[in-house]
PDB file of C-alpha atoms in Angstrom:
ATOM      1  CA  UNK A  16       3.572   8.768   2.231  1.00 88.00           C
ATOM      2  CA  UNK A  17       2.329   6.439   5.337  1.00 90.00           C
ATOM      3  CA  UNK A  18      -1.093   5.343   4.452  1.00 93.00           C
ATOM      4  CA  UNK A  19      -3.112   6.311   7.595  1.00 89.00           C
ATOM      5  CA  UNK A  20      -4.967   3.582   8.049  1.00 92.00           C
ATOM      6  CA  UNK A  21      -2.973   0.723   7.274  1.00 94.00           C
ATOM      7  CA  UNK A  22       0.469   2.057   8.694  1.00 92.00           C
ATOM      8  CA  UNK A  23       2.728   1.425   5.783  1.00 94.00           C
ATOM      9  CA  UNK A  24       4.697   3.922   3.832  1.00 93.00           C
ATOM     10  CA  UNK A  25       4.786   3.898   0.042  1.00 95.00           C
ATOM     11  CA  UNK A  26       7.181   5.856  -1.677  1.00 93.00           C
ATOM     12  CA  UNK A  27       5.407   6.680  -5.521  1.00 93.00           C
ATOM     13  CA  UNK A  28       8.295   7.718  -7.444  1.00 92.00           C
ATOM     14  CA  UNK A  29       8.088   9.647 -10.782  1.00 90.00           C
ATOM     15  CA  UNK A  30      10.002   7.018 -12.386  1.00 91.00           C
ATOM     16  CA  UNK A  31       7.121   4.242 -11.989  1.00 89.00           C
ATOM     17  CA  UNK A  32       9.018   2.436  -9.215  1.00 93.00           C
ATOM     18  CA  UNK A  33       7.332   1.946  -6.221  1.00 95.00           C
ATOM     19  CA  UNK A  34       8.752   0.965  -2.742  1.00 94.00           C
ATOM     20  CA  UNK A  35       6.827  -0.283   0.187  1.00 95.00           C
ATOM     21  CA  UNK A  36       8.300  -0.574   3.513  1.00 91.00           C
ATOM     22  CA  UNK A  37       7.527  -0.568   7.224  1.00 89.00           C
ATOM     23  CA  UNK A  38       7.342   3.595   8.249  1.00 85.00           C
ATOM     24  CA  UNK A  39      10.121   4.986   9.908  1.00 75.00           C
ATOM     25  CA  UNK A  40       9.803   5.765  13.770  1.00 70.00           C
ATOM     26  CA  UNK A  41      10.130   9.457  14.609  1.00 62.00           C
ATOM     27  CA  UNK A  42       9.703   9.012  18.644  1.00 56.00           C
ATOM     28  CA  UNK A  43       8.700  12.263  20.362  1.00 53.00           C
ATOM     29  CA  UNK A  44       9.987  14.457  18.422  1.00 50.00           C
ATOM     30  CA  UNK A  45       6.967  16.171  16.878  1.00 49.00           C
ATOM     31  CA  UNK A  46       8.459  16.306  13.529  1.00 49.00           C
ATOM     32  CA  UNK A  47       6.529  15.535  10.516  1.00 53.00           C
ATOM     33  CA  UNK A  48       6.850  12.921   7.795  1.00 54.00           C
ATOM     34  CA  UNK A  49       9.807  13.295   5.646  1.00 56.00           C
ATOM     35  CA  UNK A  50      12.289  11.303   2.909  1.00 56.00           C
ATOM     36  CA  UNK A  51      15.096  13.172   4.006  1.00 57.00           C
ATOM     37  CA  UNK A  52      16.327   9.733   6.568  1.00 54.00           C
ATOM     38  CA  UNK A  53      19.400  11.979   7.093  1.00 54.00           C
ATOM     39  CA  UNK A  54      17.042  13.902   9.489  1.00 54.00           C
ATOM     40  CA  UNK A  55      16.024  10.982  11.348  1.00 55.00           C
ATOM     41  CA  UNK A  56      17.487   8.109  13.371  1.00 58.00           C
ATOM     42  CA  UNK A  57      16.893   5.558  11.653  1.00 60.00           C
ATOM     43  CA  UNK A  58      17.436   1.977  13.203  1.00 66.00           C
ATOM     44  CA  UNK A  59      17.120  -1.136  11.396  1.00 71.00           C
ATOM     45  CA  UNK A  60      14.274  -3.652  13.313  1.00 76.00           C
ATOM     46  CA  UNK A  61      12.874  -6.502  12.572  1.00 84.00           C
ATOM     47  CA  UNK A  62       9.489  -6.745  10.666  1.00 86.00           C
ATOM     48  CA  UNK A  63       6.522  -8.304  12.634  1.00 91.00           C
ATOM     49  CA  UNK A  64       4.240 -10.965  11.262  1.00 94.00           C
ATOM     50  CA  UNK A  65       1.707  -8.686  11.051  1.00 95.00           C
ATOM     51  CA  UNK A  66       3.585  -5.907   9.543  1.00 95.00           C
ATOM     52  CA  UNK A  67       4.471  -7.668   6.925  1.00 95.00           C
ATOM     53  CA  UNK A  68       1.271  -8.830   5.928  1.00 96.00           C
ATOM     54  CA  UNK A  69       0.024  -5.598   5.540  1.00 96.00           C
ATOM     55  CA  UNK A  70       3.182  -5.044   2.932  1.00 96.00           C
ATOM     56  CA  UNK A  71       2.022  -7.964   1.006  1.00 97.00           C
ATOM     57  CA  UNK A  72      -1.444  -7.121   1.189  1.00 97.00           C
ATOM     58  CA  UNK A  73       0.005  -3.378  -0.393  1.00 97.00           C
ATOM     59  CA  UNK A  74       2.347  -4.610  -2.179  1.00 97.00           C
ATOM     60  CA  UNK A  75       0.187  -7.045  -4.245  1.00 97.00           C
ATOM     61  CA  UNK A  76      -2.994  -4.213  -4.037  1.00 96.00           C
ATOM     62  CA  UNK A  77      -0.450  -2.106  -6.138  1.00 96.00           C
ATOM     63  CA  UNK A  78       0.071  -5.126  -8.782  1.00 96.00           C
ATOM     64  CA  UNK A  79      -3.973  -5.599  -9.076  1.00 94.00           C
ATOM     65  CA  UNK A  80      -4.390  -2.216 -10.055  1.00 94.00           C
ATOM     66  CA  UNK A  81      -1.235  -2.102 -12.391  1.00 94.00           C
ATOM     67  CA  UNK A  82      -2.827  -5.209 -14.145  1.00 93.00           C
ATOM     68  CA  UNK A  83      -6.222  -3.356 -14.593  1.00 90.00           C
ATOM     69  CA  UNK A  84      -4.303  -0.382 -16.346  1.00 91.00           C
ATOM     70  CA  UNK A  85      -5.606   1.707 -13.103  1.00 90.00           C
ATOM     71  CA  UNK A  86      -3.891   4.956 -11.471  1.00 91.00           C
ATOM     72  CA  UNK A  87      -1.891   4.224  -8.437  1.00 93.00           C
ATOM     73  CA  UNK A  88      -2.210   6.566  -6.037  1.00 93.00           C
ATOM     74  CA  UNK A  89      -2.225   6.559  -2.301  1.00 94.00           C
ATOM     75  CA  UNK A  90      -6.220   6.386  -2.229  1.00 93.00           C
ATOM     76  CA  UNK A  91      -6.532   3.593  -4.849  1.00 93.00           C
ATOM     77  CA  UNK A  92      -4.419   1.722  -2.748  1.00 95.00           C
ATOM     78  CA  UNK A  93      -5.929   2.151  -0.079  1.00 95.00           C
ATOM     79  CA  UNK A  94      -9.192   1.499  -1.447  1.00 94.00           C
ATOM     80  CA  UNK A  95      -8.226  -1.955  -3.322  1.00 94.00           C
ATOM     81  CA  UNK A  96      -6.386  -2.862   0.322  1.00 96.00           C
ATOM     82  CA  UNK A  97      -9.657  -2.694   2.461  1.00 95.00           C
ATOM     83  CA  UNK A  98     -12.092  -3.785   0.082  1.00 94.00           C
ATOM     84  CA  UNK A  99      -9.907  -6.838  -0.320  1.00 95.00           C
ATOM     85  CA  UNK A 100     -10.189  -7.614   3.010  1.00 95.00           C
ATOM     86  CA  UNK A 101     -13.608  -6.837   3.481  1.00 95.00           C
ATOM     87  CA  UNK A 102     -14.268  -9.389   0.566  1.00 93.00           C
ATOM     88  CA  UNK A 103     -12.572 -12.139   2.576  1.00 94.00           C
ATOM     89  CA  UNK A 104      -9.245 -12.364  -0.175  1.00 94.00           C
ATOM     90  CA  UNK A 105      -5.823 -13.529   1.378  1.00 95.00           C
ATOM     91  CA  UNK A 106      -2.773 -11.204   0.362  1.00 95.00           C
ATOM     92  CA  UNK A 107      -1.541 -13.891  -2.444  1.00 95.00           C
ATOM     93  CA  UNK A 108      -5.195 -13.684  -3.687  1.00 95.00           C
ATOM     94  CA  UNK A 109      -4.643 -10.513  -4.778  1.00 94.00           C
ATOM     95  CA  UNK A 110      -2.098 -11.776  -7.596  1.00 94.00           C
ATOM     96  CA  UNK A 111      -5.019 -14.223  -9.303  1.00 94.00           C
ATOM     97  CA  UNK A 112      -6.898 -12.472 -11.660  1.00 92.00           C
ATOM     98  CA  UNK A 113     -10.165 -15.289 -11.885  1.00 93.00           C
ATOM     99  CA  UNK A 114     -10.248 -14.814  -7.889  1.00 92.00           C
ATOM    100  CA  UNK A 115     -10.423 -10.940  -7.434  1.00 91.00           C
ATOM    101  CA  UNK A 116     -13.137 -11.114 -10.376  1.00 90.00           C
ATOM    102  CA  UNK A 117     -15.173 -14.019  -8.553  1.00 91.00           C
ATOM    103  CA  UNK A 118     -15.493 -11.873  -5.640  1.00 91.00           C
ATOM    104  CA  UNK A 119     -16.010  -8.732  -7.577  1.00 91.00           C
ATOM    105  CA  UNK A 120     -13.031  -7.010  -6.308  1.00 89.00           C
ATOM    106  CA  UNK A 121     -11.969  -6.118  -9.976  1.00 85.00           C
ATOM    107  CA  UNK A 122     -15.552  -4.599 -10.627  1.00 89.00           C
ATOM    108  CA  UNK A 123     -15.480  -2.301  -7.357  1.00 91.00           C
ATOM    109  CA  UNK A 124     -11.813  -1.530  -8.086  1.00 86.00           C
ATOM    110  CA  UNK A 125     -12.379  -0.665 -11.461  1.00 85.00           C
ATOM    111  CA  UNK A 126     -15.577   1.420 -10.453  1.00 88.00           C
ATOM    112  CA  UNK A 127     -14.097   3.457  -7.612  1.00 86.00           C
ATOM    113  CA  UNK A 128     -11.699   4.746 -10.235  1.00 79.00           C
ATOM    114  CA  UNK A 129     -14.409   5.510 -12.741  1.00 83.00           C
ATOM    115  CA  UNK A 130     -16.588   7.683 -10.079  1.00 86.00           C
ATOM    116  CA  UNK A 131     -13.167   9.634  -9.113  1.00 78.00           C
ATOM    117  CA  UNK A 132     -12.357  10.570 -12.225  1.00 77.00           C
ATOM    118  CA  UNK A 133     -16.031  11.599 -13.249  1.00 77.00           C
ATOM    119  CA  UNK A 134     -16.680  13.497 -10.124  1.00 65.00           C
TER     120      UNK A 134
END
Protein backbone atom coordinates (compact mmCIF):
# COMPACT_ATOMS: atom_id res chain seq x y z
CA UNK A 1 0.00 0.00 0.00
CA UNK A 2 1.31 3.77 -0.81
CA UNK A 3 0.90 5.67 2.35
CA UNK A 4 -1.09 8.77 1.20
CA UNK A 5 0.53 11.21 2.78
CA UNK A 6 4.02 10.46 2.74
CA UNK A 7 4.18 8.84 -0.87
CA UNK A 8 5.96 5.64 -0.13
CA UNK A 9 4.71 2.16 -0.66
CA UNK A 10 5.08 -0.54 1.98
CA UNK A 11 4.48 -3.92 1.13
CA UNK A 12 3.29 -5.81 4.82
CA UNK A 13 3.75 -9.31 4.03
CA UNK A 14 2.20 -12.21 6.05
CA UNK A 15 5.51 -13.57 6.59
CA UNK A 16 6.74 -10.52 8.90
CA UNK A 17 8.95 -9.10 6.14
CA UNK A 18 8.43 -5.79 5.24
CA UNK A 19 9.64 -3.89 2.08
CA UNK A 20 9.70 -0.20 1.58
CA UNK A 21 10.33 1.32 -1.68
CA UNK A 22 9.70 4.39 -3.81
CA UNK A 23 5.79 3.73 -5.46
CA UNK A 24 5.60 2.67 -8.81
CA UNK A 25 4.45 5.29 -11.54
CA UNK A 26 1.20 4.35 -13.28
CA UNK A 27 1.10 7.59 -15.75
CA UNK A 28 -2.40 8.25 -17.13
CA UNK A 29 -3.66 5.31 -17.15
CA UNK A 30 -6.38 5.49 -14.49
CA UNK A 31 -5.59 2.18 -13.13
CA UNK A 32 -5.48 1.54 -9.53
CA UNK A 33 -2.77 0.37 -7.15
CA UNK A 34 -1.67 -3.09 -7.66
CA UNK A 35 1.41 -5.83 -6.85
CA UNK A 36 0.85 -7.47 -9.94
CA UNK A 37 4.26 -5.21 -11.71
CA UNK A 38 3.52 -7.55 -14.67
CA UNK A 39 0.59 -5.10 -15.30
CA UNK A 40 2.63 -2.12 -15.22
CA UNK A 41 5.68 -0.59 -16.90
CA UNK A 42 7.85 -0.51 -14.65
CA UNK A 43 11.18 1.52 -15.21
CA UNK A 44 13.99 1.57 -12.94
CA UNK A 45 14.88 5.57 -11.80
CA UNK A 46 16.90 6.94 -9.64
CA UNK A 47 15.82 7.79 -6.00
CA UNK A 48 15.79 11.56 -5.05
CA UNK A 49 17.31 12.97 -1.91
CA UNK A 50 14.19 13.57 -0.67
CA UNK A 51 12.62 10.36 -1.53
CA UNK A 52 14.79 8.61 0.19
CA UNK A 53 14.54 10.31 3.30
CA UNK A 54 11.13 9.65 3.58
CA UNK A 55 12.20 5.68 3.22
CA UNK A 56 14.48 6.09 6.08
CA UNK A 57 12.22 8.07 8.02
CA UNK A 58 9.60 4.72 7.25
CA UNK A 59 11.86 2.47 7.29
CA UNK A 60 13.29 3.23 10.79
CA UNK A 61 9.36 4.33 12.02
CA UNK A 62 8.73 0.53 11.32
CA UNK A 63 11.88 -0.56 13.61
CA UNK A 64 10.59 1.91 16.60
CA UNK A 65 7.45 0.27 16.72
CA UNK A 66 8.89 -3.36 16.27
CA UNK A 67 11.14 -2.48 19.34
CA UNK A 68 8.05 -1.36 21.43
CA UNK A 69 6.34 -4.84 20.67
CA UNK A 70 3.64 -2.51 18.70
CA UNK A 71 1.32 -3.60 15.60
CA UNK A 72 2.60 -2.45 12.31
CA UNK A 73 0.16 -1.41 10.23
CA UNK A 74 -0.14 1.21 7.59
CA UNK A 75 -1.71 3.80 10.20
CA UNK A 76 0.88 3.16 12.97
CA UNK A 77 3.30 3.99 10.56
CA UNK A 78 2.06 6.63 9.55
CA UNK A 79 1.35 7.93 12.83
CA UNK A 80 5.02 7.26 14.39
CA UNK A 81 6.34 8.99 10.82
CA UNK A 82 4.61 12.45 11.41
CA UNK A 83 4.73 12.69 14.97
CA UNK A 84 8.45 12.15 14.59
CA UNK A 85 8.76 14.93 12.60
CA UNK A 86 6.55 17.09 14.32
CA UNK A 87 8.80 16.38 17.47
CA UNK A 88 11.84 17.72 15.61
CA UNK A 89 13.69 13.82 15.43
CA UNK A 90 16.09 13.20 12.37
CA UNK A 91 15.39 9.77 10.51
CA UNK A 92 18.56 8.01 12.36
CA UNK A 93 16.90 9.33 15.60
CA UNK A 94 14.38 7.09 15.21
CA UNK A 95 16.83 3.99 15.86
CA UNK A 96 17.91 5.49 19.61
CA UNK A 97 15.72 4.37 22.08
CA UNK A 98 16.87 7.25 25.09
CA UNK A 99 16.09 9.92 22.19
CA UNK A 100 12.49 8.96 21.01
CA UNK A 101 11.72 8.65 24.93
CA UNK A 102 13.31 12.22 25.70
CA UNK A 103 11.01 13.69 23.30
CA UNK A 104 8.12 11.53 24.23
CA UNK A 105 7.74 9.95 20.94
CA UNK A 106 7.69 6.41 22.62
CA UNK A 107 4.84 7.63 25.06
CA UNK A 108 2.54 9.05 22.11
CA UNK A 109 3.48 6.00 20.03
CA UNK A 110 2.73 3.68 22.58
CA UNK A 111 -0.60 5.61 23.45
CA UNK A 112 -2.02 5.95 19.94
CA UNK A 113 -1.94 2.17 19.91
CA UNK A 114 -3.59 1.83 23.28
CA UNK A 115 -6.70 4.26 22.27
CA UNK A 116 -7.06 2.12 18.85
CA UNK A 117 -7.30 -0.89 20.29
CA UNK A 118 -9.72 0.29 23.18
CA UNK A 119 -11.96 2.20 20.91
Amino acid sequence: VTLPTIGVMVVLGNNGWIWICAPPKVGGSGRQETLNFSQMDVRYEEVGLVLRERICRVRNAVLALASQGLEITPESITFAYEESQQRGLAAAELLDASRRAGVGLAAAVVGEAVSKTAG
